[in-house]
Amino acid sequence: MKKITAILSLIMISALISACNGGGGSRTSIVVAGSTSVQPYAEFLAEEYEKLYPGQHAEISGGGSSVGINAVESGVADIGMSSRSLKDYELDFWSTVIAKDGLAIIINPGNPITNLTREQICAIYSAEITNWSELGGEDRKIHVMAREEGSGTRSQFAELVMGNIRITPKAIVQNSNGAIKQLVASDLSSIGFISLGVVDETVKAIEIDGVPASIANVRNGTYALYRSFLFITKEKPEGMTKDFIDFVLSDAGKELLINEGLIP
């Protein structure tokens, strides 16, 4: 199923390239594909970029970090978006960090729990702890929410929290930050992990080892759960691809990312 989903994503991205460029001729568009965590920020940046460069267009598509990297490798996308570190076999790609983002562990606002250790979170996600009462909360079965395989958010969560321990197969899997947030907001017994940049009043980001989940604490290094957002190209970027990346890394682009809750 994961392979089928990845193939379908690549087909959709390929169709976008053909549609954007009229099937040939001079390039008037680039395709940026990959991480659904990076996607909303890339969409916003693309809107601002197009105001500065009338007639040029950056088409943004999701699918997950691995899909984006595969799309770049196959030539289907110009830029891949990743919210995980590159693996050893991917290090030949050109890449740049566009921002850092905290990884928030969220629960329903009605849940009285305010702080968990990384060890406790790992125990929850490995199904060693299955009831909130084991953590000083109410007698409720914990509903574990997780991102899908191939997601950069899941990969970073596994690296930062789980180590070599696998996430329970009983976890309820969703394919975006928004879907996780919506489920946690509607379920008093749930727990999930999402980008800190999209946390709002509908959910509660808990403290990790006594440190609040905040941009300031990511910046000063006291909040341990954070990851880098990457732009990836097959080779050193040129032409429109370089123009778009240069804009994202410029002072104007950094200011836009700061306003959206990220750390350039």
PDB file of C-alpha atoms in Angstrom, residues 18 24 46 52 73-74 82-84 88-89 110 144 150 161 171 173 204 217 229 239 246 264:
ATOM      1  CA  SER A  18       3.336  18.605 -17.862  1.00  0.00           C
ATOM      2  CA  GLY A  24       7.375  21.430 -23.505  1.00  0.00           C
ATOM      3  CA  ALA A  46       5.517  30.541  -3.486  1.00  0.00           C
ATOM      4  CA  LEU A  52       8.171  39.412  -7.208  1.00  0.00           C
ATOM      5  CA  GLU A  73      15.853  11.639  -8.048  1.00  0.00           C
ATOM      6  CA  SER A  74      13.597  10.631 -10.945  1.00  0.00           C
ATOM      7  CA  SER A  82      11.958  17.024   3.527  1.00  0.00           C
ATOM      8  CA  SER A  83      11.254  17.306   7.238  1.00  0.00           C
ATOM      9  CA  ARG A  84      13.769  14.585   8.059  1.00  0.00           C
ATOM     10  CA  ASP A  88      23.382   7.936   3.962  1.00  0.00           C
ATOM     11  CA  TYR A  89      22.368   6.867   0.459  1.00  0.00           C
ATOM     12  CA  GLY A 110      -9.323  18.765  28.438  1.00  0.00           C
ATOM     13  CA  VAL A 144      -2.169   6.881  20.010  1.00  0.00           C
ATOM     14  CA  GLY A 150       7.636   7.724   4.848  1.00  0.00           C
ATOM     15  CA  VAL A 161      11.925   9.896  20.919  1.00  0.00           C
ATOM     16  CA  ALA A 171      -1.493   3.510  16.446  1.00  0.00           C
ATOM     17  CA  VAL A 173      -2.208   6.554  11.327  1.00  0.00           C
ATOM     18  CA  LYS A 204      -2.384  21.388  24.010  1.00  0.00           C
ATOM     19  CA  ASN A 217      12.986  27.258  23.688  1.00  0.00           C
ATOM     20  CA  PHE A 229      13.171  21.570   7.024  1.00  0.00           C
ATOM     21  CA  GLY A 239      17.652  28.985 -13.288  1.00  0.00           C
ATOM     22  CA  ASP A 246      17.518  32.189  -3.154  1.00  0.00           C
ATOM     23  CA  PRO A 264      15.281  30.301   9.785  1.00  0.00           C
TER      24      PRO A 264
END
